[in-house]
GROMACS .gro file of C-alpha atoms in nm:
model
  325
    1UNK     CA    1   7.702  -2.175  -1.517
    2UNK     CA    2   7.624  -2.468  -1.286
    3UNK     CA    3   7.435  -2.766  -1.361
    4UNK     CA    4   7.188  -2.985  -1.150
    5UNK     CA    5   7.177  -3.323  -1.356
    6UNK     CA    6   7.342  -3.587  -1.138
    7UNK     CA    7   7.381  -3.944  -1.159
    8UNK     CA    8   7.124  -4.193  -1.324
    9UNK     CA    9   7.105  -4.449  -1.081
   10UNK     CA   10   6.749  -4.506  -0.931
   11UNK     CA   11   6.801  -4.436  -0.551
   12UNK     CA   12   6.560  -4.700  -0.432
   13UNK     CA   13   6.732  -4.964  -0.614
   14UNK     CA   14   7.095  -4.901  -0.460
   15UNK     CA   15   7.288  -5.126  -0.179
   16UNK     CA   16   7.427  -4.981   0.080
   17UNK     CA   17   7.799  -4.986  -0.110
   18UNK     CA   18   7.636  -4.833  -0.430
   19UNK     CA   19   7.461  -4.549  -0.253
   20UNK     CA   20   7.813  -4.488  -0.046
   21UNK     CA   21   7.954  -4.444  -0.393
   22UNK     CA   22   7.704  -4.200  -0.517
   23UNK     CA   23   7.720  -4.017  -0.177
   24UNK     CA   24   8.096  -4.001  -0.191
   25UNK     CA   25   8.074  -3.821  -0.540
   26UNK     CA   26   7.899  -3.568  -0.427
   27UNK     CA   27   8.029  -3.537  -0.056
   28UNK     CA   28   8.240  -3.231  -0.125
   29UNK     CA   29   8.083  -3.031  -0.301
   30UNK     CA   30   7.770  -3.067  -0.040
   31UNK     CA   31   7.993  -2.974   0.195
   32UNK     CA   32   8.127  -2.659   0.044
   33UNK     CA   33   7.755  -2.597  -0.019
   34UNK     CA   34   7.684  -2.608   0.338
   35UNK     CA   35   7.999  -2.439   0.444
   36UNK     CA   36   7.868  -2.129   0.221
   37UNK     CA   37   7.530  -2.133   0.384
   38UNK     CA   38   7.660  -2.194   0.748
   39UNK     CA   39   8.030  -2.041   0.756
   40UNK     CA   40   8.115  -2.316   0.969
   41UNK     CA   41   8.337  -2.583   0.833
   42UNK     CA   42   8.244  -2.818   1.150
   43UNK     CA   43   7.882  -2.708   1.100
   44UNK     CA   44   7.902  -2.822   0.739
   45UNK     CA   45   8.053  -3.111   0.818
   46UNK     CA   46   7.739  -3.213   1.053
   47UNK     CA   47   7.487  -3.083   0.778
   48UNK     CA   48   7.667  -3.310   0.524
   49UNK     CA   49   7.644  -3.633   0.747
   50UNK     CA   50   7.270  -3.544   0.822
   51UNK     CA   51   7.237  -3.509   0.444
   52UNK     CA   52   7.320  -3.834   0.320
   53UNK     CA   53   7.172  -4.004   0.657
   54UNK     CA   54   6.833  -3.858   0.524
   55UNK     CA   55   6.908  -3.974   0.180
   56UNK     CA   56   6.983  -4.314   0.263
   57UNK     CA   57   6.675  -4.353   0.456
   58UNK     CA   58   6.454  -4.154   0.206
   59UNK     CA   59   6.614  -4.321  -0.090
   60UNK     CA   60   6.302  -4.522  -0.184
   61UNK     CA   61   6.078  -4.216  -0.224
   62UNK     CA   62   6.293  -4.084  -0.465
   63UNK     CA   63   6.294  -4.227  -0.849
   64UNK     CA   64   6.652  -4.127  -0.894
   65UNK     CA   65   6.731  -4.054  -1.262
   66UNK     CA   66   6.912  -3.725  -1.355
   67UNK     CA   67   6.782  -3.547  -1.104
   68UNK     CA   68   6.967  -3.720  -0.801
   69UNK     CA   69   7.259  -3.438  -0.751
   70UNK     CA   70   6.952  -3.210  -0.710
   71UNK     CA   71   6.786  -3.377  -0.454
   72UNK     CA   72   7.087  -3.410  -0.263
   73UNK     CA   73   7.117  -3.027  -0.266
   74UNK     CA   74   6.743  -3.031  -0.130
   75UNK     CA   75   6.809  -3.213   0.170
   76UNK     CA   76   7.129  -3.040   0.224
   77UNK     CA   77   7.003  -2.690   0.172
   78UNK     CA   78   6.639  -2.792   0.410
   79UNK     CA   79   6.912  -2.886   0.694
   80UNK     CA   80   7.093  -2.564   0.663
   81UNK     CA   81   6.809  -2.364   0.667
   82UNK     CA   82   6.665  -2.581   0.964
   83UNK     CA   83   7.010  -2.495   1.145
   84UNK     CA   84   7.020  -2.125   1.069
   85UNK     CA   85   6.645  -2.096   1.223
   86UNK     CA   86   6.743  -2.343   1.529
   87UNK     CA   87   7.072  -2.119   1.614
   88UNK     CA   88   6.863  -1.788   1.556
   89UNK     CA   89   7.224  -1.564   1.521
   90UNK     CA   90   7.289  -1.314   1.285
   91UNK     CA   91   7.652  -1.148   1.243
   92UNK     CA   92   7.750  -0.772   1.390
   93UNK     CA   93   7.781  -0.516   1.120
   94UNK     CA   94   8.074  -0.336   1.142
   95UNK     CA   95   8.206  -0.088   0.856
   96UNK     CA   96   8.112  -0.214   0.548
   97UNK     CA   97   8.128  -0.586   0.590
   98UNK     CA   98   7.933  -0.834   0.846
   99UNK     CA   99   8.151  -0.979   1.160
  100UNK     CA  100   8.088  -1.354   1.190
  101UNK     CA  101   8.191  -1.494   1.510
  102UNK     CA  102   8.139  -1.840   1.383
  103UNK     CA  103   8.333  -1.800   1.066
  104UNK     CA  104   8.583  -2.084   1.014
  105UNK     CA  105   8.830  -2.105   0.691
  106UNK     CA  106   8.812  -2.351   0.484
  107UNK     CA  107   9.096  -2.563   0.333
  108UNK     CA  108   9.208  -2.513  -0.019
  109UNK     CA  109   9.327  -2.859  -0.080
  110UNK     CA  110   8.974  -2.941  -0.020
  111UNK     CA  111   8.830  -2.703  -0.236
  112UNK     CA  112   9.031  -2.862  -0.519
  113UNK     CA  113   8.848  -3.182  -0.448
  114UNK     CA  114   8.524  -3.039  -0.553
  115UNK     CA  115   8.660  -2.839  -0.846
  116UNK     CA  116   8.572  -2.984  -1.174
  117UNK     CA  117   8.804  -2.887  -1.479
  118UNK     CA  118   8.842  -2.508  -1.546
  119UNK     CA  119   8.636  -2.557  -1.875
  120UNK     CA  120   8.338  -2.742  -1.734
  121UNK     CA  121   8.019  -2.534  -1.590
  122UNK     CA  122   8.042  -2.589  -1.239
  123UNK     CA  123   8.429  -2.487  -1.248
  124UNK     CA  124   8.334  -2.113  -1.091
  125UNK     CA  125   8.147  -2.279  -0.810
  126UNK     CA  126   8.476  -2.270  -0.590
  127UNK     CA  127   8.644  -1.954  -0.758
  128UNK     CA  128   8.765  -1.699  -0.519
  129UNK     CA  129   8.484  -1.481  -0.578
  130UNK     CA  130   8.234  -1.727  -0.420
  131UNK     CA  131   8.405  -1.880  -0.165
  132UNK     CA  132   8.675  -1.598  -0.013
  133UNK     CA  133   8.612  -1.517   0.355
  134UNK     CA  134   8.444  -1.173   0.290
  135UNK     CA  135   8.209  -1.354   0.033
  136UNK     CA  136   8.086  -1.607   0.284
  137UNK     CA  137   8.065  -1.360   0.560
  138UNK     CA  138   7.834  -1.150   0.351
  139UNK     CA  139   7.623  -1.448   0.299
  140UNK     CA  140   7.550  -1.465   0.649
  141UNK     CA  141   7.359  -1.125   0.676
  142UNK     CA  142   7.119  -1.288   0.447
  143UNK     CA  143   6.760  -1.476   0.579
  144UNK     CA  144   6.792  -1.837   0.538
  145UNK     CA  145   6.606  -1.830   0.221
  146UNK     CA  146   6.738  -1.544   0.052
  147UNK     CA  147   7.064  -1.722   0.103
  148UNK     CA  148   6.970  -2.029  -0.071
  149UNK     CA  149   6.833  -1.862  -0.323
  150UNK     CA  150   7.127  -1.655  -0.423
  151UNK     CA  151   7.368  -1.931  -0.359
  152UNK     CA  152   7.165  -2.161  -0.616
  153UNK     CA  153   7.130  -1.882  -0.871
  154UNK     CA  154   7.440  -1.634  -0.842
  155UNK     CA  155   7.669  -1.926  -0.692
  156UNK     CA  156   7.584  -2.263  -0.888
  157UNK     CA  157   7.393  -2.097  -1.175
  158UNK     CA  158   7.067  -2.277  -1.126
  159UNK     CA  159   6.787  -2.172  -1.344
  160UNK     CA  160   6.492  -2.013  -1.134
  161UNK     CA  161   6.288  -2.319  -1.213
  162UNK     CA  162   6.504  -2.525  -1.050
  163UNK     CA  163   6.609  -2.303  -0.766
  164UNK     CA  164   6.204  -2.281  -0.672
  165UNK     CA  165   6.188  -2.699  -0.678
  166UNK     CA  166   6.499  -2.668  -0.434
  167UNK     CA  167   6.326  -2.421  -0.213
  168UNK     CA  168   5.956  -2.593  -0.254
  169UNK     CA  169   5.827  -2.247  -0.314
  170UNK     CA  170   5.719  -2.063  -0.683
  171UNK     CA  171   5.946  -1.915  -0.947
  172UNK     CA  172   5.795  -1.588  -0.842
  173UNK     CA  173   5.872  -1.590  -0.465
  174UNK     CA  174   6.217  -1.716  -0.554
  175UNK     CA  175   6.284  -1.417  -0.784
  176UNK     CA  176   6.186  -1.208  -0.533
  177UNK     CA  177   6.399  -1.337  -0.250
  178UNK     CA  178   6.701  -1.335  -0.487
  179UNK     CA  179   6.657  -0.977  -0.596
  180UNK     CA  180   6.672  -0.883  -0.200
  181UNK     CA  181   6.929  -1.108  -0.153
  182UNK     CA  182   7.130  -0.927  -0.428
  183UNK     CA  183   7.075  -0.602  -0.290
  184UNK     CA  184   7.192  -0.676   0.056
  185UNK     CA  185   7.493  -0.860  -0.091
  186UNK     CA  186   7.612  -0.522  -0.292
  187UNK     CA  187   7.551  -0.317   0.010
  188UNK     CA  188   7.782  -0.580   0.183
  189UNK     CA  189   8.055  -0.686  -0.060
  190UNK     CA  190   8.354  -0.424  -0.124
  191UNK     CA  191   8.359  -0.320  -0.439
  192UNK     CA  192   8.693  -0.501  -0.555
  193UNK     CA  193   8.475  -0.819  -0.551
  194UNK     CA  194   8.555  -0.786  -0.929
  195UNK     CA  195   8.871  -0.831  -0.915
  196UNK     CA  196   8.854  -1.182  -0.735
  197UNK     CA  197   8.969  -1.422  -1.006
  198UNK     CA  198   9.168  -1.720  -1.021
  199UNK     CA  199   9.227  -1.993  -0.805
  200UNK     CA  200   9.595  -1.982  -0.752
  201UNK     CA  201   9.752  -1.692  -0.572
  202UNK     CA  202   9.931  -1.435  -0.738
  203UNK     CA  203  10.271  -1.359  -0.744
  204UNK     CA  204  10.240  -1.065  -0.515
  205UNK     CA  205  10.018  -1.249  -0.255
  206UNK     CA  206  10.304  -1.531  -0.262
  207UNK     CA  207  10.570  -1.259  -0.204
  208UNK     CA  208  10.402  -1.080   0.078
  209UNK     CA  209  10.317  -1.417   0.222
  210UNK     CA  210  10.692  -1.519   0.250
  211UNK     CA  211  10.752  -1.199   0.391
  212UNK     CA  212  10.503  -1.238   0.654
  213UNK     CA  213  10.665  -1.575   0.737
  214UNK     CA  214  10.999  -1.452   0.744
  215UNK     CA  215  10.909  -1.157   0.963
  216UNK     CA  216  10.746  -1.342   1.193
  217UNK     CA  217  10.997  -1.619   1.252
  218UNK     CA  218  11.243  -1.337   1.289
  219UNK     CA  219  11.032  -1.132   1.546
  220UNK     CA  220  11.084  -0.858   1.298
  221UNK     CA  221  10.829  -0.582   1.408
  222UNK     CA  222  10.951  -0.318   1.176
  223UNK     CA  223  10.970  -0.556   0.851
  224UNK     CA  224  10.594  -0.698   0.953
  225UNK     CA  225  10.446  -0.368   0.970
  226UNK     CA  226  10.613  -0.261   0.611
  227UNK     CA  227  10.410  -0.507   0.401
  228UNK     CA  228  10.097  -0.388   0.634
  229UNK     CA  229   9.846  -0.117   0.505
  230UNK     CA  230   9.796   0.165   0.691
  231UNK     CA  231   9.459   0.080   0.741
  232UNK     CA  232   9.495  -0.269   0.805
  233UNK     CA  233   9.202  -0.435   1.007
  234UNK     CA  234   9.253  -0.761   1.236
  235UNK     CA  235   8.974  -1.001   1.316
  236UNK     CA  236   8.972  -1.300   1.555
  237UNK     CA  237   8.644  -1.501   1.522
  238UNK     CA  238   8.477  -1.594   1.744
  239UNK     CA  239   8.614  -1.328   1.963
  240UNK     CA  240   8.456  -0.959   1.906
  241UNK     CA  241   8.817  -0.838   1.908
  242UNK     CA  242   8.877  -0.588   1.623
  243UNK     CA  243   9.184  -0.399   1.570
  244UNK     CA  244   9.203  -0.125   1.274
  245UNK     CA  245   9.506   0.063   1.156
  246UNK     CA  246   9.887   0.021   1.219
  247UNK     CA  247   9.856   0.187   1.533
  248UNK     CA  248   9.655  -0.116   1.672
  249UNK     CA  249   9.869  -0.352   1.509
  250UNK     CA  250  10.156  -0.274   1.685
  251UNK     CA  251  10.088  -0.399   2.033
  252UNK     CA  252   9.989  -0.676   1.907
  253UNK     CA  253  10.315  -0.734   1.740
  254UNK     CA  254  10.481  -0.635   2.036
  255UNK     CA  255  10.290  -0.911   2.252
  256UNK     CA  256  10.337  -1.161   1.980
  257UNK     CA  257  10.713  -1.097   1.933
  258UNK     CA  258  10.803  -1.083   2.308
  259UNK     CA  259  11.024  -1.376   2.293
  260UNK     CA  260  11.086  -1.445   2.667
  261UNK     CA  261  10.710  -1.450   2.731
  262UNK     CA  262  10.583  -1.611   2.430
  263UNK     CA  263  10.858  -1.840   2.279
  264UNK     CA  264  10.970  -1.911   1.925
  265UNK     CA  265  10.780  -1.910   1.588
  266UNK     CA  266  10.778  -2.137   1.301
  267UNK     CA  267  10.515  -2.057   1.027
  268UNK     CA  268  10.424  -2.265   0.756
  269UNK     CA  269  10.252  -2.148   0.424
  270UNK     CA  270   9.910  -2.257   0.326
  271UNK     CA  271   9.604  -2.153   0.159
  272UNK     CA  272   9.244  -2.103   0.290
  273UNK     CA  273   8.940  -1.963   0.095
  274UNK     CA  274   9.152  -1.921  -0.193
  275UNK     CA  275   9.362  -1.648   0.007
  276UNK     CA  276   9.730  -1.674   0.112
  277UNK     CA  277   9.758  -1.822   0.458
  278UNK     CA  278   9.989  -1.907   0.733
  279UNK     CA  279   9.994  -2.179   0.983
  280UNK     CA  280  10.194  -2.065   1.276
  281UNK     CA  281  10.350  -2.295   1.549
  282UNK     CA  282  10.475  -2.197   1.903
  283UNK     CA  283  10.731  -2.331   2.093
  284UNK     CA  284  10.692  -2.191   2.424
  285UNK     CA  285  10.970  -2.142   2.685
  286UNK     CA  286  11.061  -2.461   2.849
  287UNK     CA  287  10.879  -2.653   2.590
  288UNK     CA  288  11.046  -2.888   2.329
  289UNK     CA  289  10.812  -2.923   2.050
  290UNK     CA  290  10.652  -2.632   1.842
  291UNK     CA  291  10.286  -2.674   1.866
  292UNK     CA  292   9.982  -2.566   1.659
  293UNK     CA  293   9.860  -2.219   1.755
  294UNK     CA  294   9.692  -2.022   1.473
  295UNK     CA  295   9.613  -1.931   1.139
  296UNK     CA  296   9.656  -1.581   0.982
  297UNK     CA  297   9.447  -1.572   0.649
  298UNK     CA  298   9.581  -1.270   0.463
  299UNK     CA  299   9.409  -1.040   0.205
  300UNK     CA  300   9.643  -0.859   0.008
  301UNK     CA  301   9.628  -0.560  -0.217
  302UNK     CA  302   9.888  -0.325  -0.423
  303UNK     CA  303  10.165  -0.528  -0.217
  304UNK     CA  304  10.045  -0.484   0.157
  305UNK     CA  305   9.835  -0.684   0.375
  306UNK     CA  306   9.473  -0.493   0.373
  307UNK     CA  307   9.323  -0.796   0.641
  308UNK     CA  308   9.434  -1.062   0.876
  309UNK     CA  309   9.169  -1.294   1.001
  310UNK     CA  310   9.290  -1.514   1.274
  311UNK     CA  311   9.172  -1.867   1.353
  312UNK     CA  312   9.245  -2.082   1.625
  313UNK     CA  313   9.439  -2.425   1.564
  314UNK     CA  314   9.150  -2.651   1.570
  315UNK     CA  315   9.152  -2.720   1.177
  316UNK     CA  316   9.508  -2.783   1.151
  317UNK     CA  317   9.441  -3.182   1.058
  318UNK     CA  318   9.158  -3.047   0.798
  319UNK     CA  319   9.426  -2.874   0.658
  320UNK     CA  320   9.684  -3.181   0.622
  321UNK     CA  321   9.882  -3.013   0.868
  322UNK     CA  322  10.093  -3.170   1.203
  323UNK     CA  323   9.955  -3.058   1.512
  324UNK     CA  324  10.316  -3.032   1.618
  325UNK     CA  325  10.667  -2.974   1.456
   0.00000   0.00000   0.00000
């Protein structure tokens, strides 16, 4: 699994340029770590910026050596724990999984920046089973230190001793937190987690994604319903709205496909959290441009869409997408 070994430079001896090179080498993996801890792309960005600032200011207090990476992770984890305490928010429970109002998607193109070759130990750290939306949302149900212990041990694969050092506590306390975290995650995660494998979308997922795009651009409600499971549910973080079942989906489609009122749609395929994703653009009546409107992140099983998580257009630039077409 994961490794804590890092760069051998002595941080206290690095000038700003050399420190920046070291920081950039770890920036993306630290961002993914903070995203798991916080479930927010934007808050993860803030946490990484603060991590690197604190590391620069405190570099002379650290010897460097092979534990530089672990030292950066410790700073990042403590910042995430501080943010968790300061916001004092916990997800709502709905059905078998938590609903996290602050949840944001993570672009696959940036996950690929953090991913080492498949045969290296850290490769699993950005695999689907540890970055899918359901997993990240379930992590938010854990108290902060349990979450950190679970991520370090079961996602990054750190040994108990190094995880205890990360949390600045004993091995016994770390193992206790991990056991409680595992029990909670087992309750929150669907049994299908064992099926989350690989980084690439399956042929089935690509097919459903293409049919989703075609149905929406044609404003064809029947075609959209044909690829949806009877038990589909739709959520729209940060809003508390939740729509369960085909009967609840139909009114949503009718509103979205009301061309005189809404306008015309253009959809582009993308990927978030290792899931098939669509970026939707809307040209409103009287407008001359298609403008960024939303993301739909899909969970597909047995050729049908089981879940749609809808996000606003705020992160289009992070996905490398234009805001207008």
